[in-house]
XYZ file of C-alpha atoms in Angstrom:
324
model
C 10.066 -115.536 -51.434
C 10.387 -114.877 -55.036
C 7.767 -112.818 -57.352
C 7.679 -115.957 -59.246
C 6.741 -118.255 -56.387
C 3.769 -115.742 -55.244
C 2.476 -114.596 -58.514
C 4.209 -111.321 -58.225
C 1.423 -110.265 -55.406
C 1.905 -108.375 -52.454
C 0.069 -106.939 -49.583
C 0.185 -103.587 -49.303
C -0.630 -101.353 -45.808
C 0.049 -97.878 -44.624
C -1.263 -95.559 -42.039
C -2.052 -97.643 -39.110
C -1.584 -95.144 -36.643
C -1.569 -97.711 -33.539
C -3.098 -96.114 -30.505
C -2.016 -97.634 -27.249
C -4.331 -95.074 -25.335
C -7.340 -95.942 -27.288
C -10.220 -95.859 -24.859
C -8.358 -93.903 -22.128
C -8.433 -90.089 -21.576
C -5.201 -89.946 -23.522
C -6.424 -91.162 -27.032
C -6.270 -89.407 -29.947
C -9.678 -88.120 -31.067
C -12.684 -88.562 -29.248
C -12.448 -92.306 -28.031
C -11.561 -91.274 -24.568
C -13.348 -93.948 -22.706
C -14.614 -97.543 -22.632
C -18.130 -96.680 -24.274
C -16.074 -96.789 -27.912
C -15.890 -100.224 -29.846
C -13.032 -101.788 -29.354
C -12.747 -102.511 -32.775
C -12.169 -98.652 -33.437
C -14.330 -95.746 -34.312
C -14.317 -93.159 -37.032
C -12.247 -89.918 -35.907
C -9.878 -91.985 -33.742
C -6.541 -93.852 -34.397
C -6.376 -97.658 -34.127
C -6.996 -99.768 -31.063
C -4.840 -102.924 -30.921
C -7.790 -105.007 -31.439
C -8.434 -103.773 -34.835
C -4.871 -104.259 -36.005
C -4.669 -107.502 -34.720
C -7.814 -108.511 -36.515
C -6.422 -107.264 -39.553
C -3.292 -108.990 -39.509
C -5.326 -112.215 -38.810
C -7.321 -111.510 -41.879
C -4.102 -111.261 -43.927
C -2.741 -114.498 -42.421
C -6.007 -116.469 -43.396
C -6.275 -115.235 -46.641
C -3.103 -114.500 -47.720
C -0.709 -116.599 -45.833
C 1.825 -116.935 -48.724
C 2.164 -112.895 -49.687
C 4.733 -110.670 -48.536
C 3.745 -107.360 -47.077
C 4.526 -103.658 -47.849
C 4.013 -100.924 -45.251
C 4.539 -97.485 -45.927
C 4.942 -95.773 -42.585
C 3.095 -94.174 -39.795
C 3.010 -97.272 -37.600
C 2.062 -94.999 -34.645
C -0.836 -92.569 -33.730
C -0.945 -88.969 -34.146
C 0.583 -86.315 -31.502
C 2.554 -89.135 -29.510
C 4.148 -86.205 -28.103
C 0.835 -85.328 -25.997
C 1.224 -88.957 -23.939
C 2.662 -88.721 -20.565
C 5.602 -90.832 -21.505
C 5.815 -89.903 -25.089
C 9.231 -91.422 -26.036
C 8.737 -94.304 -24.062
C 5.442 -94.667 -25.148
C 6.647 -94.833 -28.898
C 9.254 -97.267 -28.270
C 7.020 -99.666 -26.429
C 3.816 -99.291 -29.070
C 6.675 -99.825 -31.911
C 7.890 -102.983 -30.418
C 4.386 -104.026 -30.027
C 3.844 -103.566 -33.679
C 6.974 -105.105 -34.758
C 6.325 -108.345 -32.627
C 2.650 -108.554 -34.269
C 4.382 -108.638 -37.484
C 6.732 -111.030 -36.547
C 4.242 -113.439 -34.966
C 2.128 -113.808 -38.091
C 1.747 -117.537 -39.077
C 2.978 -116.731 -42.735
C 4.884 -119.181 -44.457
C 7.224 -116.330 -45.823
C 10.692 -116.246 -44.037
C 11.866 -113.372 -42.033
C 13.137 -110.589 -42.932
C 11.111 -110.616 -46.240
C 7.650 -111.353 -44.607
C 7.638 -107.247 -44.366
C 9.280 -104.419 -45.902
C 8.510 -101.341 -44.163
C 9.545 -97.777 -44.021
C 8.694 -94.780 -41.134
C 6.331 -91.913 -41.493
C 5.996 -88.630 -39.957
C 3.895 -89.740 -37.146
C 6.590 -92.364 -35.910
C 8.805 -89.965 -34.538
C 8.262 -87.358 -31.443
C 7.196 -85.016 -32.031
C 5.686 -85.553 -35.457
C 8.085 -84.462 -38.411
C 10.885 -84.601 -36.112
C 14.248 -85.534 -37.531
C 17.226 -83.920 -36.478
C 19.752 -84.787 -39.452
C 22.608 -82.391 -38.177
C 24.312 -84.408 -35.637
C 26.875 -85.514 -38.055
C 24.463 -87.606 -39.975
C 25.205 -90.406 -37.666
C 22.397 -90.678 -34.949
C 19.713 -88.158 -36.595
C 16.846 -89.266 -34.647
C 16.476 -90.438 -30.876
C 13.917 -93.034 -31.251
C 15.472 -94.225 -34.564
C 18.222 -96.617 -32.741
C 15.409 -98.416 -30.525
C 13.234 -98.438 -33.399
C 15.907 -100.280 -35.683
C 16.695 -102.624 -32.685
C 12.825 -103.693 -32.105
C 12.890 -104.677 -36.116
C 16.095 -106.588 -36.154
C 15.200 -108.648 -32.560
C 12.065 -109.496 -34.543
C 13.565 -110.310 -37.915
C 12.002 -107.289 -40.006
C 15.758 -106.259 -40.834
C 18.602 -108.195 -41.405
C 22.122 -106.969 -39.908
C 23.013 -105.537 -43.036
C 19.903 -103.322 -43.592
C 19.918 -102.152 -39.997
C 23.178 -100.762 -40.629
C 21.467 -98.126 -43.354
C 17.891 -98.129 -41.490
C 19.511 -96.696 -38.135
C 21.393 -93.764 -39.891
C 18.397 -92.572 -41.736
C 15.434 -95.122 -42.139
C 16.727 -96.291 -45.238
C 17.825 -99.802 -46.901
C 17.208 -101.784 -49.612
C 16.189 -105.639 -50.065
C 16.379 -107.853 -53.153
C 13.834 -110.429 -53.578
C 14.211 -112.554 -56.507
C 14.319 -110.171 -59.298
C 12.401 -106.968 -57.612
C 14.894 -104.823 -55.000
C 12.982 -102.667 -52.871
C 14.370 -99.260 -52.250
C 12.991 -97.940 -49.071
C 13.240 -94.311 -48.391
C 12.703 -91.627 -45.844
C 11.084 -88.686 -47.439
C 10.548 -87.023 -44.015
C 13.965 -85.419 -44.463
C 12.975 -83.958 -47.660
C 9.953 -82.647 -46.367
C 8.820 -78.828 -46.025
C 7.581 -79.597 -42.375
C 10.964 -81.071 -41.254
C 11.383 -80.181 -37.495
C 14.229 -78.852 -37.010
C 14.490 -77.120 -40.485
C 17.349 -77.325 -42.365
C 19.172 -74.964 -44.605
C 18.111 -76.632 -47.871
C 20.603 -74.519 -49.890
C 23.746 -75.731 -47.772
C 22.314 -79.347 -47.301
C 22.057 -80.548 -50.860
C 21.864 -84.488 -49.743
C 20.010 -84.810 -46.075
C 21.695 -88.026 -44.758
C 23.158 -89.019 -48.084
C 20.134 -90.387 -49.410
C 20.068 -89.124 -52.878
C 23.726 -90.968 -52.971
C 22.296 -93.963 -51.431
C 19.326 -94.095 -54.099
C 21.459 -93.524 -56.676
C 23.782 -96.570 -55.569
C 20.678 -99.031 -55.263
C 19.483 -98.322 -58.568
C 22.787 -98.484 -60.429
C 23.217 -102.154 -58.448
C 19.709 -103.111 -59.408
C 20.249 -101.966 -63.418
C 23.388 -103.863 -63.026
C 21.785 -106.727 -61.952
C 19.205 -106.989 -64.608
C 16.454 -106.793 -62.118
C 13.452 -103.722 -61.375
C 13.348 -101.274 -58.461
C 10.364 -100.541 -56.529
C 10.492 -97.736 -54.446
C 8.669 -97.325 -50.846
C 8.371 -94.422 -48.684
C 5.887 -92.487 -46.726
C 5.345 -88.747 -47.968
C 4.470 -88.874 -51.541
C 6.422 -86.438 -54.089
C 2.996 -84.935 -54.970
C 0.887 -81.767 -54.676
C -0.339 -81.540 -50.944
C -4.143 -81.003 -52.582
C -5.592 -80.559 -48.890
C -3.439 -77.137 -48.309
C -3.775 -76.023 -51.664
C -7.651 -76.370 -52.085
C -8.386 -76.136 -48.464
C -5.938 -74.128 -46.891
C -4.393 -71.910 -49.693
C -0.776 -72.932 -48.856
C 2.274 -75.095 -49.507
C 1.482 -76.844 -52.908
C 4.055 -79.276 -52.525
C 4.757 -81.967 -49.650
C 8.575 -82.079 -50.282
C 10.851 -78.871 -50.563
C 11.234 -78.204 -54.262
C 15.019 -78.403 -54.556
C 15.029 -82.011 -53.359
C 11.906 -82.729 -55.445
C 14.106 -81.922 -58.611
C 16.854 -84.233 -57.431
C 14.343 -87.067 -56.811
C 12.589 -86.776 -60.164
C 16.298 -86.311 -61.969
C 17.262 -89.487 -60.526
C 14.215 -91.315 -61.498
C 13.949 -90.491 -64.836
C 17.954 -91.315 -65.387
C 16.680 -94.722 -64.051
C 13.257 -94.779 -65.866
C 13.831 -98.128 -67.500
C 14.919 -99.824 -64.340
C 11.738 -99.020 -62.207
C 8.725 -100.812 -62.002
C 6.545 -98.632 -59.574
C 6.692 -96.498 -56.592
C 4.415 -96.859 -53.270
C 3.625 -94.069 -50.727
C 1.346 -93.560 -47.844
C 0.561 -90.325 -45.965
C -2.509 -88.819 -47.956
C -4.900 -91.442 -46.240
C -6.857 -92.211 -49.553
C -5.998 -94.229 -52.748
C -4.907 -92.422 -55.716
C -2.357 -93.110 -58.468
C -0.326 -90.421 -60.019
C 1.120 -90.155 -63.127
C 3.589 -86.987 -64.033
C 6.529 -86.655 -66.647
C 8.649 -86.418 -63.851
C 8.025 -89.273 -62.023
C 7.742 -91.844 -65.117
C 7.400 -94.864 -63.075
C 3.726 -95.896 -62.038
C 3.062 -94.155 -58.696
C 0.606 -95.236 -56.175
C -0.301 -93.203 -52.915
C -2.134 -95.873 -50.939
C -3.202 -95.172 -47.460
C -6.333 -97.470 -47.306
C -5.933 -98.458 -43.785
C -6.084 -95.322 -42.050
C -8.368 -96.870 -39.387
C -10.670 -93.782 -38.530
C -12.135 -93.932 -41.903
C -12.346 -97.748 -42.703
C -14.120 -98.679 -45.861
C -15.887 -101.920 -44.171
C -17.690 -101.357 -40.364
C -15.469 -102.320 -37.820
C -12.529 -103.197 -40.315
C -9.280 -102.275 -41.876
C -8.444 -102.075 -45.503
C -5.410 -103.236 -47.160
C -4.762 -104.077 -50.662
C -3.251 -106.891 -52.821
C -1.000 -105.373 -55.601
C 0.294 -107.663 -58.544
C 3.853 -107.046 -60.068
C 4.301 -108.610 -63.494
C 6.182 -108.173 -66.826
C 4.597 -107.970 -70.096
C 5.893 -110.083 -72.766
C 7.802 -107.616 -74.187
C 9.487 -107.139 -70.688
C 7.963 -104.025 -69.845
C 6.457 -104.031 -66.182
C 2.828 -103.111 -65.404
C 0.637 -102.778 -62.393
C -2.678 -104.934 -61.921
C -4.975 -104.066 -58.901
């Protein structure tokens, strides 16, 4: 697959929130029995039938386009179900198999480039980086294995993903850099000493190396992660607290690196907010998109799921632009 052969187009999904307990007493939200539609209902997380129908729709309409998924594959509050750890592993494996079995013409592993989100861990926001930075999360090994088994990660990509859910992938003239902004989050559990730990998981060093290699290769970079480097407008306007999603010192480091490599960046894509927005900020010079269109509890069409098709193209003067 190349940006030329696909016209620079990519399918963009986020915040699927698959709930294996939908329609049972353990479901998230009000959909706790079989009286609710098997295609989902407002206020609930996604049943399997809705996720499957969405991927079928993508296959039918865009069989030659690769996909981007910016995290939150799984339902909210997985910790509340009876066998939370194993259920998370099983649900994630189900999702990876669904993507792997799509009848796309795109070869694996470039079919899907995906991040993890704060609801893909148990409990939510849990990611322990204090264990020598080698195995920070108890589920991460199983998730890495599921993605590798279903050809959604290469062996090389799995090596860095298993350490901190980060990796980079080059598809023709674009390098996709997948980051785990959860480790920079104000809500990270267990909390860390942000003064003593200046680079959780070594992710800033990883980002810098990826961007240096991208620049040296004459390519452009697209950054993918889940929690965006923006204001938390809900908390600011409704709860009057926490003005940013990320720890300020980490946000400063992140923006400094992006400014340094501004000419190399094509775009940034995030999820988490359950809304479509485009952010522009001098601290983050590349175009930024926060697009969680497909949170199933708020579909844009009845009994349906939303996704976007983005086109990454170069201007004649070799400056990048985003068309939607």
